[in-house]
Amino acid sequence: MAESNAALYRQLPAIDKLLQFDEAQILVEKSGLHWVTECLREMQEQARTSIAQDGCLPDWHGDWLAELSVRHDRLQQSALRNVYNLTGTVLHTNLGRAVMSNAAIHAVSQVMSSPVTLEYSLDGAMRGHRDRALADLLCQLTGAEDACIVNNNAAAVLLLLATVAPQREVIVSRGELVEIGGAFRVPDVMAQAGCKLVEVGTTNRTHLRDYENAINDQTGLLMKVHTSNYSIEGFTAEVEGEALAELGQKYQLPTAIDLGSGSMIDMTAYGLPAEPMPQAYLSQGIDLVSISGDKLLGGPQAGIILGKKKWIDAIQKHPLKRALRVDKMVLAALEATLKLYLTPEKLTAELPTLRWLTRSQDTIKQSADNILVKLQAYYGDRFFVEAEPCLSQIGSGSLPVDRLPSYAITFAPLDGKGGGLERLASDWRQLPQPVIGRLKDGKLWLDLRCLDDEHGLVQALLS
Ligand SMILES: *Cc1c(COP(=O)(O)O)cnc(C)c1O
């Protein structure tokens, strides 16, 4: 054994020999001698371990320079890879939620490449606050008196609570103690903001009198949270915004709603399920409403607080605002996104999120028909490849129970065993632009709702 291992060790190529090849020299040009040498040293180490532990050479031993090149390409790849989102979830949190409009992309590249008037007003050279210009636009779109922009909606809720009701009681319905994926739980955020949560009502029914009975001299805020990722059905009751606003006015208490996604346009006008609009709550007299920038709004990750000037002023001055504020890239992307809303008739063409959400099943089926034959020809000896109707979801806790009729290419193993599917899904995740589908009911589904580049997808899947 020891002797044959010694023979294997002798087969390992010397680093300085490898460095003399053109293939290695090209990489030295690109990434430097230090990197290439280190990489080859690491390969040597791994090969030695393989011999010592398994008594064999690594499977790439046949071509060290090819392996070096693979490792180099992997290094060059961004950690944030472009992928095909064919999961059927349009606003996929793990895939970065909203895809930006061209207007937003352009605006971001503009502010990245030059100094900008972020907190600088040209008529007087005074330091303004960075949300000012966008706040005006948000007021125009929603009828709010003022607005504040922070890193995300979770931050918006935290800042709102910390400003409006520090050390005080916040009354929330038991039916609305939401947990959003990734550790955002209403009770925990309350605690972090230094508020005391007072739960009222029951899981399925909460009445105005429940809120009213809980009001005392410790109460600092009446709050509603949109149950964005679940729905309570059957014998239910919740207090509407208008009634809550009136109750707040009666007791001179502020009112707030965390809308989660929210939408600045009436989704039903686009044939989509209804989603609450911040402007509706503001006009009902709710003091503060918070929404996400990268959910249905279709912009960058951000949290937007809309509402009464008196409260927004206080929020802007809170020390946490400095920690939660957004940078010029987010502001630029958000401004460009919001400006699209000034011309609503163009939204479905220019805002990718809305374009994908409003794509008809027929259009998506057309896409499926366009690529089906090519995929069948390539994969047909291993899989049943079919075009089938399916249901997409909006995602990111928007409109949780509603599904959008869509079309998918499905792959089912010819041998009826699931193992091949896992392998297929994994192979596609290794592509230069990974293709992400969904495993369900013994098939791998590629929902084509969010596919813009049919040709590119076929090229990728046939490589
Ligand atoms: C999504 C959501 C949040 C968190 O918003 P982010 O922008 O992801 O931080 C908070 N509350 C509700 C109700 C939500 O749906």
Tab-separated table of C-alpha atoms and ligand atoms in Angstrom:
chain	number	residue	atom	x	y	z
A	1	MET	CA	0.000	0.000	0.000
A	2	ALA	CA	2.660	2.466	1.127
A	3	GLU	CA	4.670	1.672	-1.960
A	4	SER	CA	1.827	2.251	-4.405
A	5	ASN	CA	1.021	5.515	-2.620
A	6	ALA	CA	4.625	6.560	-3.133
A	7	ALA	CA	4.137	5.883	-6.833
A	8	LEU	CA	1.062	8.102	-6.822
A	9	TYR	CA	2.897	10.932	-5.033
A	10	ARG	CA	5.541	10.782	-7.721
A	11	GLN	CA	2.872	11.441	-10.367
A	12	LEU	CA	2.022	14.854	-8.897
A	13	PRO	CA	3.312	17.560	-11.247
A	14	ALA	CA	5.688	20.199	-9.923
A	15	ILE	CA	4.249	23.675	-9.557
A	16	ASP	CA	7.054	25.416	-11.420
A	17	LYS	CA	6.599	23.015	-14.331
A	18	LEU	CA	2.870	23.751	-14.500
A	19	LEU	CA	3.553	27.480	-14.387
A	20	GLN	CA	5.523	27.262	-17.615
A	21	PHE	CA	2.512	26.269	-19.698
A	22	ASP	CA	0.720	28.946	-21.731
A	23	GLU	CA	-2.603	28.098	-20.046
A	24	ALA	CA	-1.076	28.952	-16.675
A	25	GLN	CA	0.659	32.061	-17.986
A	26	ILE	CA	-2.643	33.447	-19.290
A	27	LEU	CA	-4.082	33.159	-15.801
A	28	VAL	CA	-0.954	34.758	-14.317
A	29	GLU	CA	-1.578	37.719	-16.643
A	30	LYS	CA	-5.161	38.000	-15.440
A	31	SER	CA	-4.900	37.313	-11.741
A	32	GLY	CA	-1.235	37.461	-10.836
A	33	LEU	CA	1.508	34.968	-10.038
A	34	HIS	CA	0.634	34.907	-6.363
A	35	TRP	CA	-2.922	33.747	-6.937
A	36	VAL	CA	-1.990	31.083	-9.492
A	37	THR	CA	0.806	29.696	-7.331
A	38	GLU	CA	-1.437	29.587	-4.267
A	39	CYS	CA	-4.120	27.821	-6.243
A	40	LEU	CA	-1.704	25.194	-7.555
A	41	ARG	CA	-0.355	24.717	-4.041
A	42	GLU	CA	-3.884	24.116	-2.798
A	43	MET	CA	-4.444	21.588	-5.587
A	44	GLN	CA	-1.237	19.824	-4.578
A	45	GLU	CA	-2.457	19.718	-0.986
A	46	GLN	CA	-5.790	18.257	-2.019
A	47	ALA	CA	-4.139	15.670	-4.243
A	48	ARG	CA	-1.868	14.598	-1.363
A	49	THR	CA	-4.847	14.297	0.977
A	50	SER	CA	-6.660	12.223	-1.624
A	51	ILE	CA	-3.692	9.842	-1.896
A	52	ALA	CA	-3.222	9.609	1.856
A	53	GLN	CA	-6.871	9.087	2.689
A	54	ASP	CA	-8.287	7.283	-0.322
A	55	GLY	CA	-5.211	5.818	-1.966
A	56	CYS	CA	-6.021	7.480	-5.282
A	57	LEU	CA	-5.418	10.643	-7.277
A	58	PRO	CA	-8.187	13.268	-7.492
A	59	ASP	CA	-10.498	12.929	-10.489
A	60	TRP	CA	-9.084	16.101	-12.062
A	61	HIS	CA	-5.551	14.688	-12.061
A	62	GLY	CA	-5.851	13.989	-15.792
A	63	ASP	CA	-5.637	17.730	-16.552
A	64	TRP	CA	-4.258	20.029	-13.888
A	65	LEU	CA	-4.337	23.062	-16.136
A	66	ALA	CA	-8.012	22.569	-16.973
A	67	GLU	CA	-8.788	22.288	-13.260
A	68	LEU	CA	-6.755	25.438	-12.606
A	69	SER	CA	-8.809	27.239	-15.226
A	70	VAL	CA	-12.092	25.988	-13.723
A	71	ARG	CA	-11.010	27.269	-10.322
A	72	HIS	CA	-10.035	30.584	-11.842
A	73	ASP	CA	-13.427	31.001	-13.521
A	74	ARG	CA	-15.154	30.155	-10.263
A	75	LEU	CA	-13.143	32.871	-8.540
A	76	GLN	CA	-14.124	35.396	-11.187
A	77	GLN	CA	-17.810	34.628	-10.804
A	78	SER	CA	-19.790	37.049	-8.718
A	79	ALA	CA	-21.335	35.748	-5.515
A	80	LEU	CA	-24.540	37.308	-6.817
A	81	ARG	CA	-25.124	35.269	-9.965
A	82	ASN	CA	-27.761	36.056	-12.536
A	83	VAL	CA	-30.231	33.190	-12.652
A	84	TYR	CA	-33.354	32.225	-14.550
A	85	ASN	CA	-36.161	32.426	-12.010
A	86	LEU	CA	-38.514	29.728	-13.249
A	87	THR	CA	-39.736	28.850	-9.766
A	88	GLY	CA	-43.177	30.311	-10.406
A	89	THR	CA	-42.698	32.845	-7.608
A	90	VAL	CA	-42.378	36.301	-9.117
A	91	LEU	CA	-41.155	38.201	-6.040
A	92	HIS	CA	-38.764	35.543	-4.758
A	93	THR	CA	-37.033	36.800	-1.621
A	94	ASN	CA	-34.092	34.413	-1.980
A	95	LEU	CA	-33.625	35.513	-5.591
A	96	GLY	CA	-33.608	39.209	-4.724
A	97	ARG	CA	-37.314	40.081	-5.103
A	98	ALA	CA	-38.109	42.825	-7.631
A	99	VAL	CA	-36.093	43.159	-10.822
A	100	MET	CA	-35.503	46.829	-11.616
A	101	SER	CA	-36.935	48.788	-14.507
A	102	ASN	CA	-34.544	50.144	-17.097
A	103	ALA	CA	-35.235	53.606	-15.741
A	104	ALA	CA	-34.067	52.526	-12.279
A	105	ILE	CA	-30.982	50.793	-13.639
A	106	HIS	CA	-30.033	53.917	-15.560
A	107	ALA	CA	-30.648	56.171	-12.566
A	108	VAL	CA	-28.449	54.023	-10.314
A	109	SER	CA	-25.567	54.007	-12.752
A	110	GLN	CA	-25.832	57.807	-13.022
A	111	VAL	CA	-25.525	58.433	-9.288
A	112	MET	CA	-22.763	55.858	-8.939
A	113	SER	CA	-20.521	57.561	-11.443
A	114	SER	CA	-20.619	61.148	-10.242
A	115	PRO	CA	-21.070	63.280	-7.122
A	116	VAL	CA	-24.779	64.053	-6.633
A	117	THR	CA	-26.976	66.429	-4.674
A	118	LEU	CA	-27.780	63.840	-2.026
A	119	GLU	CA	-28.021	66.219	0.910
A	120	TYR	CA	-27.175	69.411	-0.889
A	121	SER	CA	-29.670	71.930	-2.122
A	122	LEU	CA	-28.471	73.938	-5.096
A	123	ASP	CA	-30.413	77.076	-4.161
A	124	GLY	CA	-28.591	78.056	-1.009
A	125	ALA	CA	-26.096	75.263	-0.454
A	126	MET	CA	-27.894	74.127	2.680
A	127	ARG	CA	-27.798	70.632	3.990
A	128	GLY	CA	-31.241	69.147	3.360
A	129	HIS	CA	-32.292	65.670	4.418
A	130	ARG	CA	-31.753	62.971	1.867
A	131	ASP	CA	-35.349	61.757	1.624
A	132	ARG	CA	-36.678	65.226	0.752
A	133	ALA	CA	-37.044	64.963	-3.025
A	134	LEU	CA	-38.524	61.497	-2.859
A	135	ALA	CA	-40.818	62.398	-0.004
A	136	ASP	CA	-42.428	65.033	-2.222
A	137	LEU	CA	-42.943	62.477	-4.970
A	138	LEU	CA	-44.387	59.966	-2.491
A	139	CYS	CA	-46.797	62.603	-1.176
A	140	GLN	CA	-47.917	63.366	-4.702
A	141	LEU	CA	-48.562	59.670	-5.372
A	142	THR	CA	-50.243	58.755	-2.095
A	143	GLY	CA	-51.669	61.919	-0.610
A	144	ALA	CA	-49.413	61.540	2.443
A	145	GLU	CA	-48.303	64.725	4.214
A	146	ASP	CA	-44.717	63.507	4.374
A	147	ALA	CA	-42.566	60.405	4.003
A	148	CYS	CA	-39.433	58.741	5.301
A	149	ILE	CA	-37.288	56.141	3.567
A	150	VAL	CA	-35.209	53.493	5.306
A	151	ASN	CA	-33.385	50.271	4.558
A	152	ASN	CA	-36.427	47.968	4.392
A	153	ASN	CA	-39.914	47.658	5.766
A	154	ALA	CA	-38.685	45.823	8.847
A	155	ALA	CA	-36.557	48.895	9.605
A	156	ALA	CA	-39.534	51.131	8.875
A	157	VAL	CA	-41.648	49.323	11.475
A	158	LEU	CA	-38.839	49.365	14.028
A	159	LEU	CA	-38.186	53.080	13.562
A	160	LEU	CA	-41.872	53.935	13.574
A	161	LEU	CA	-42.453	52.079	16.844
A	162	ALA	CA	-39.316	53.416	18.504
A	163	THR	CA	-40.303	56.976	17.630
A	164	VAL	CA	-44.042	56.954	18.244
A	165	ALA	CA	-44.419	54.681	21.237
A	166	PRO	CA	-41.146	54.272	23.172
A	167	GLN	CA	-41.678	52.567	26.541
A	168	ARG	CA	-45.394	52.572	25.875
A	169	GLU	CA	-48.074	50.034	25.101
A	170	VAL	CA	-48.925	49.206	21.506
A	171	ILE	CA	-52.260	47.514	20.912
A	172	VAL	CA	-52.344	44.870	18.153
A	173	SER	CA	-54.906	42.204	17.245
A	174	ARG	CA	-54.003	38.577	18.038
A	175	GLY	CA	-54.915	37.755	14.451
A	176	GLU	CA	-52.136	40.014	13.165
A	177	LEU	CA	-49.049	38.918	15.117
A	178	VAL	CA	-47.271	38.116	11.896
A	179	GLU	CA	-43.996	36.325	11.375
A	180	ILE	CA	-42.338	37.161	8.068
A	181	GLY	CA	-39.608	34.776	6.892
A	182	GLY	CA	-36.161	35.586	8.237
A	183	ALA	CA	-36.909	36.410	11.863
A	184	PHE	CA	-39.219	39.380	11.503
A	185	ARG	CA	-41.867	38.746	14.136
A	186	VAL	CA	-44.140	41.521	15.253
A	187	PRO	CA	-43.735	40.746	18.990
A	188	ASP	CA	-39.923	40.699	18.677
A	189	VAL	CA	-39.784	43.941	16.731
A	190	MET	CA	-41.963	45.549	19.410
A	191	ALA	CA	-39.536	44.420	22.080
A	192	GLN	CA	-36.535	45.713	20.122
A	193	ALA	CA	-38.239	49.076	19.681
A	194	GLY	CA	-38.782	49.289	23.422
A	195	CYS	CA	-42.563	48.991	23.157
A	196	LYS	CA	-44.862	46.798	25.185
A	197	LEU	CA	-47.095	44.658	23.023
A	198	VAL	CA	-50.703	44.417	24.152
A	199	GLU	CA	-52.568	41.674	22.297
A	200	VAL	CA	-56.286	42.021	21.925
A	201	GLY	CA	-59.121	39.956	20.486
A	202	THR	CA	-58.720	36.360	19.367
A	203	THR	CA	-56.941	34.694	16.470
A	204	ASN	CA	-59.961	34.807	14.194
A	205	ARG	CA	-61.996	37.732	15.514
A	206	THR	CA	-61.032	41.112	16.868
A	207	HIS	CA	-63.528	43.928	17.398
A	208	LEU	CA	-63.176	47.648	17.892
A	209	ARG	CA	-64.271	47.248	21.519
A	210	ASP	CA	-61.275	44.942	22.087
A	211	TYR	CA	-58.948	47.787	21.168
A	212	GLU	CA	-60.995	50.296	23.110
A	213	ASN	CA	-61.063	48.173	26.284
A	214	ALA	CA	-57.273	47.861	26.202
A	215	ILE	CA	-56.645	51.620	26.045
A	216	ASN	CA	-55.206	53.112	29.234
A	217	ASP	CA	-52.794	55.903	30.144
A	218	GLN	CA	-49.839	53.725	29.100
A	219	THR	CA	-51.119	53.285	25.555
A	220	GLY	CA	-48.882	54.853	22.911
A	221	LEU	CA	-50.155	53.474	19.602
A	222	LEU	CA	-52.976	51.530	17.963
A	223	MET	CA	-51.540	49.325	15.277
A	224	LYS	CA	-52.586	46.977	12.494
A	225	VAL	CA	-50.322	44.583	10.642
A	226	HIS	CA	-51.305	43.285	7.238
A	227	THR	CA	-51.446	39.486	7.406
A	228	SER	CA	-49.436	39.275	4.254
A	229	ASN	CA	-48.288	35.667	4.194
A	230	TYR	CA	-51.331	33.896	5.563
A	231	SER	CA	-55.054	34.302	5.537
A	232	ILE	CA	-57.597	33.632	8.244
A	233	GLU	CA	-60.804	32.362	6.753
A	234	GLY	CA	-64.221	31.388	8.008
A	235	PHE	CA	-65.766	33.080	11.048
A	236	THR	CA	-63.552	36.144	11.142
A	237	ALA	CA	-63.643	39.821	12.010
A	238	GLU	CA	-61.004	42.486	11.909
A	239	VAL	CA	-61.166	46.176	12.608
A	240	GLU	CA	-60.971	48.223	9.421
A	241	GLY	CA	-58.587	51.150	9.066
A	242	GLU	CA	-61.319	53.735	9.207
A	243	ALA	CA	-62.734	52.513	12.516
A	244	LEU	CA	-59.247	52.321	14.014
A	245	ALA	CA	-58.480	55.855	12.844
A	246	GLU	CA	-61.665	57.130	14.481
A	247	LEU	CA	-60.836	55.346	17.712
A	248	GLY	CA	-57.385	56.905	17.653
A	249	GLN	CA	-58.847	60.347	17.182
A	250	LYS	CA	-61.344	59.809	20.000
A	251	TYR	CA	-58.540	58.987	22.462
A	252	GLN	CA	-55.929	61.243	20.818
A	253	LEU	CA	-53.738	58.235	20.100
A	254	PRO	CA	-51.687	57.730	16.936
A	255	THR	CA	-52.579	54.882	14.579
A	256	ALA	CA	-50.255	52.924	12.270
A	257	ILE	CA	-50.487	50.096	9.748
A	258	ASP	CA	-47.654	47.895	8.594
A	259	LEU	CA	-48.953	47.040	5.131
A	260	GLY	CA	-46.066	44.747	4.196
A	261	SER	CA	-46.138	44.931	0.450
A	262	GLY	CA	-48.902	47.384	-0.227
A	263	SER	CA	-49.487	48.618	-3.729
A	264	MET	CA	-49.703	52.151	-5.014
A	265	ILE	CA	-52.050	51.122	-7.791
A	266	ASP	CA	-55.297	49.188	-7.771
A	267	MET	CA	-54.153	45.669	-8.643
A	268	THR	CA	-57.668	44.607	-9.635
A	269	ALA	CA	-57.517	47.061	-12.555
A	270	TYR	CA	-54.807	44.755	-13.949
A	271	GLY	CA	-56.824	41.619	-13.347
A	272	LEU	CA	-54.792	40.803	-10.245
A	273	PRO	CA	-56.039	40.044	-6.726
A	274	ALA	CA	-56.732	43.093	-4.570
A	275	GLU	CA	-53.826	44.333	-2.448
A	276	PRO	CA	-54.324	47.107	0.116
A	277	MET	CA	-53.232	50.572	-0.975
A	278	PRO	CA	-51.511	52.974	1.427
A	279	GLN	CA	-53.413	55.952	0.033
A	280	ALA	CA	-56.710	54.351	1.085
A	281	TYR	CA	-55.597	54.089	4.722
A	282	LEU	CA	-54.115	57.567	4.757
A	283	SER	CA	-57.341	59.049	3.464
A	284	GLN	CA	-59.214	57.150	6.175
A	285	GLY	CA	-57.153	59.051	8.726
A	286	ILE	CA	-54.505	56.469	9.710
A	287	ASP	CA	-51.448	58.445	10.863
A	288	LEU	CA	-48.668	56.238	9.536
A	289	VAL	CA	-48.460	53.468	6.944
A	290	SER	CA	-45.348	51.478	6.068
A	291	ILE	CA	-44.622	49.473	2.918
A	292	SER	CA	-41.717	47.651	1.246
A	293	GLY	CA	-39.816	49.020	-1.732
A	294	ASP	CA	-39.072	45.680	-3.379
A	295	LYS	CA	-42.367	43.861	-3.119
A	296	LEU	CA	-45.277	44.855	-5.380
A	297	LEU	CA	-43.884	48.363	-5.756
A	298	GLY	CA	-41.201	46.789	-7.935
A	299	GLY	CA	-38.287	48.932	-6.750
A	300	PRO	CA	-35.125	48.465	-4.681
A	301	GLN	CA	-35.037	47.090	-1.151
A	302	ALA	CA	-36.366	49.911	0.998
A	303	GLY	CA	-38.931	50.687	3.655
A	304	ILE	CA	-41.270	53.609	3.110
A	305	ILE	CA	-43.141	55.311	5.930
A	306	LEU	CA	-45.972	57.550	4.795
A	307	GLY	CA	-48.160	59.751	6.935
A	308	LYS	CA	-48.716	62.821	9.067
A	309	LYS	CA	-46.025	65.458	8.984
A	310	LYS	CA	-45.845	65.729	12.757
A	311	TRP	CA	-44.907	62.057	13.111
A	312	ILE	CA	-42.635	61.891	10.085
A	313	ASP	CA	-40.703	64.900	11.450
A	314	ALA	CA	-40.151	63.031	14.704
A	315	ILE	CA	-39.166	59.865	12.822
A	316	GLN	CA	-36.646	61.778	10.698
A	317	LYS	CA	-35.035	63.161	13.878
A	318	HIS	CA	-34.813	59.845	15.734
A	319	PRO	CA	-31.178	58.692	16.137
A	320	LEU	CA	-32.076	55.289	14.655
A	321	LYS	CA	-32.910	56.986	11.346
A	322	ARG	CA	-29.215	57.635	10.829
A	323	ALA	CA	-28.510	53.942	11.233
A	324	LEU	CA	-31.342	52.840	8.992
A	325	ARG	CA	-31.132	55.393	6.187
A	326	VAL	CA	-30.589	54.349	2.579
A	327	ASP	CA	-27.778	55.301	0.230
A	328	LYS	CA	-27.873	57.281	-2.994
A	329	MET	CA	-28.177	54.153	-5.158
A	330	VAL	CA	-31.353	53.058	-3.416
A	331	LEU	CA	-32.784	56.563	-3.553
A	332	ALA	CA	-32.030	56.825	-7.260
A	333	ALA	CA	-33.617	53.456	-8.032
A	334	LEU	CA	-36.622	54.252	-5.889
A	335	GLU	CA	-37.131	57.674	-7.447
A	336	ALA	CA	-36.995	56.257	-10.972
A	337	THR	CA	-39.437	53.509	-9.969
A	338	LEU	CA	-41.865	55.944	-8.367
A	339	LYS	CA	-41.757	58.218	-11.396
A	340	LEU	CA	-43.095	55.369	-13.516
A	341	TYR	CA	-46.200	55.471	-11.327
A	342	LEU	CA	-46.880	58.993	-12.578
A	343	THR	CA	-47.716	57.371	-15.928
A	344	PRO	CA	-49.695	54.301	-14.829
A	345	GLU	CA	-50.582	53.292	-18.390
A	346	LYS	CA	-46.910	52.527	-19.017
A	347	LEU	CA	-46.378	50.486	-15.849
A	348	THR	CA	-47.043	47.024	-17.245
A	349	ALA	CA	-44.531	47.615	-20.006
A	350	GLU	CA	-41.799	49.217	-17.915
A	351	LEU	CA	-41.948	47.608	-14.510
A	352	PRO	CA	-40.731	43.989	-14.762
A	353	THR	CA	-42.666	42.884	-11.666
A	354	LEU	CA	-45.964	44.096	-13.066
A	355	ARG	CA	-45.129	42.899	-16.562
A	356	TRP	CA	-44.588	39.355	-15.270
A	357	LEU	CA	-47.556	39.420	-12.926
A	358	THR	CA	-49.916	40.496	-15.693
A	359	ARG	CA	-48.629	38.073	-18.334
A	360	SER	CA	-51.556	36.030	-19.556
A	361	GLN	CA	-51.556	32.254	-19.462
A	362	ASP	CA	-51.903	32.261	-23.263
A	363	THR	CA	-48.769	34.335	-23.714
A	364	ILE	CA	-46.840	32.063	-21.364
A	365	LYS	CA	-48.175	28.968	-23.147
A	366	GLN	CA	-46.899	30.468	-26.397
A	367	SER	CA	-43.445	30.679	-24.840
A	368	ALA	CA	-43.702	27.058	-23.736
A	369	ASP	CA	-44.732	25.957	-27.239
A	370	ASN	CA	-41.808	27.882	-28.722
A	371	ILE	CA	-39.209	25.945	-26.768
A	372	LEU	CA	-40.859	22.593	-26.075
A	373	VAL	CA	-39.707	20.706	-29.187
A	374	LYS	CA	-36.066	21.657	-28.724
A	375	LEU	CA	-36.104	20.553	-25.099
A	376	GLN	CA	-37.869	17.305	-25.998
A	377	ALA	CA	-35.251	16.557	-28.632
A	378	TYR	CA	-32.436	17.086	-26.145
A	379	TYR	CA	-33.891	15.554	-22.995
A	380	GLY	CA	-36.451	13.145	-24.468
A	381	ASP	CA	-34.298	10.030	-24.042
A	382	ARG	CA	-34.198	10.551	-20.276
A	383	PHE	CA	-37.379	12.457	-19.403
A	384	PHE	CA	-40.985	12.967	-20.394
A	385	VAL	CA	-40.852	16.629	-21.398
A	386	GLU	CA	-44.228	18.337	-21.600
A	387	ALA	CA	-45.876	21.751	-21.586
A	388	GLU	CA	-48.437	21.888	-18.788
A	389	PRO	CA	-50.614	24.506	-17.108
A	390	CYS	CA	-49.538	25.479	-13.614
A	391	LEU	CA	-50.090	28.190	-11.031
A	392	SER	CA	-47.588	30.946	-10.230
A	393	GLN	CA	-47.543	32.907	-7.037
A	394	ILE	CA	-46.745	36.530	-6.418
A	395	GLY	CA	-44.422	35.851	-3.500
A	396	SER	CA	-42.852	37.914	-0.707
A	397	GLY	CA	-46.018	37.661	1.296
A	398	SER	CA	-48.081	39.552	-1.236
A	399	LEU	CA	-51.587	38.246	-1.854
A	400	PRO	CA	-50.824	34.913	-0.183
A	401	VAL	CA	-53.690	32.679	-1.224
A	402	ASP	CA	-54.072	33.863	-4.770
A	403	ARG	CA	-52.486	32.000	-7.637
A	404	LEU	CA	-51.946	33.135	-11.220
A	405	PRO	CA	-52.680	30.678	-14.055
A	406	SER	CA	-49.424	30.057	-15.895
A	407	TYR	CA	-47.612	27.519	-18.065
A	408	ALA	CA	-44.572	25.359	-17.433
A	409	ILE	CA	-42.271	22.932	-19.151
A	410	THR	CA	-42.182	19.840	-16.954
A	411	PHE	CA	-39.625	17.060	-16.757
A	412	ALA	CA	-40.587	13.639	-15.398
A	413	PRO	CA	-38.110	10.732	-15.265
A	414	LEU	CA	-38.766	8.009	-17.857
A	415	ASP	CA	-37.852	5.322	-15.337
A	416	GLY	CA	-40.362	6.719	-12.849
A	417	LYS	CA	-37.614	7.236	-10.239
A	418	GLY	CA	-37.072	10.685	-8.737
A	419	GLY	CA	-33.276	10.520	-8.447
A	420	GLY	CA	-32.712	11.759	-11.982
A	421	LEU	CA	-34.730	14.885	-11.279
A	422	GLU	CA	-32.628	15.923	-8.302
A	423	ARG	CA	-29.601	15.445	-10.488
A	424	LEU	CA	-31.125	17.480	-13.311
A	425	ALA	CA	-32.066	20.319	-10.941
A	426	SER	CA	-28.570	20.273	-9.519
A	427	ASP	CA	-26.931	20.281	-12.984
A	428	TRP	CA	-28.994	23.316	-13.926
A	429	ARG	CA	-27.894	25.073	-10.754
A	430	GLN	CA	-24.299	24.656	-11.944
A	431	LEU	CA	-24.856	26.388	-15.306
A	432	PRO	CA	-23.093	29.726	-15.955
A	433	GLN	CA	-26.554	31.319	-15.594
A	434	PRO	CA	-28.259	28.798	-13.319
A	435	VAL	CA	-31.805	27.733	-14.143
A	436	ILE	CA	-33.950	27.469	-11.032
A	437	GLY	CA	-37.163	25.470	-11.279
A	438	ARG	CA	-39.361	23.740	-8.762
A	439	LEU	CA	-39.649	20.057	-7.822
A	440	LYS	CA	-43.265	19.108	-7.263
A	441	ASP	CA	-45.403	15.990	-7.704
A	442	GLY	CA	-42.509	13.954	-9.050
A	443	LYS	CA	-41.665	16.456	-11.780
A	444	LEU	CA	-39.293	19.339	-12.269
A	445	TRP	CA	-41.331	22.398	-13.291
A	446	LEU	CA	-40.009	25.381	-15.200
A	447	ASP	CA	-42.734	28.020	-14.877
A	448	LEU	CA	-42.129	30.398	-17.781
A	449	ARG	CA	-43.965	33.396	-16.318
A	450	CYS	CA	-40.756	35.331	-15.609
A	451	LEU	CA	-38.887	34.231	-18.725
A	452	ASP	CA	-37.938	37.046	-21.101
A	453	ASP	CA	-35.150	35.364	-23.030
A	454	GLU	CA	-36.456	32.120	-24.580
A	455	HIS	CA	-33.425	31.793	-26.801
A	456	GLY	CA	-30.982	32.240	-23.916
A	457	LEU	CA	-32.782	29.633	-21.825
A	458	VAL	CA	-32.750	27.065	-24.628
A	459	GLN	CA	-29.048	27.718	-25.226
A	460	ALA	CA	-28.357	27.232	-21.540
A	461	LEU	CA	-30.396	24.037	-21.223
A	462	LEU	CA	-28.907	22.510	-24.353
A	463	SER	CA	-25.300	23.082	-23.353
B	1	LIG	C1	-42.587	41.833	4.044
B	1	LIG	C2	-43.150	42.381	5.284
B	1	LIG	C3	-42.337	43.021	6.213
B	1	LIG	C4	-40.867	43.149	6.021
B	1	LIG	O1	-40.567	43.947	4.907
B	1	LIG	P1	-39.069	43.980	4.331
B	1	LIG	O2	-39.098	45.064	3.333
B	1	LIG	O3	-38.802	42.630	3.778
B	1	LIG	O4	-38.185	44.281	5.488
B	1	LIG	C5	-42.913	43.535	7.346
B	1	LIG	N1	-44.236	43.414	7.563
B	1	LIG	C6	-45.051	42.792	6.695
B	1	LIG	C7	-46.510	42.691	6.995
B	1	LIG	C8	-44.536	42.260	5.513
B	1	LIG	O5	-45.331	41.638	4.647
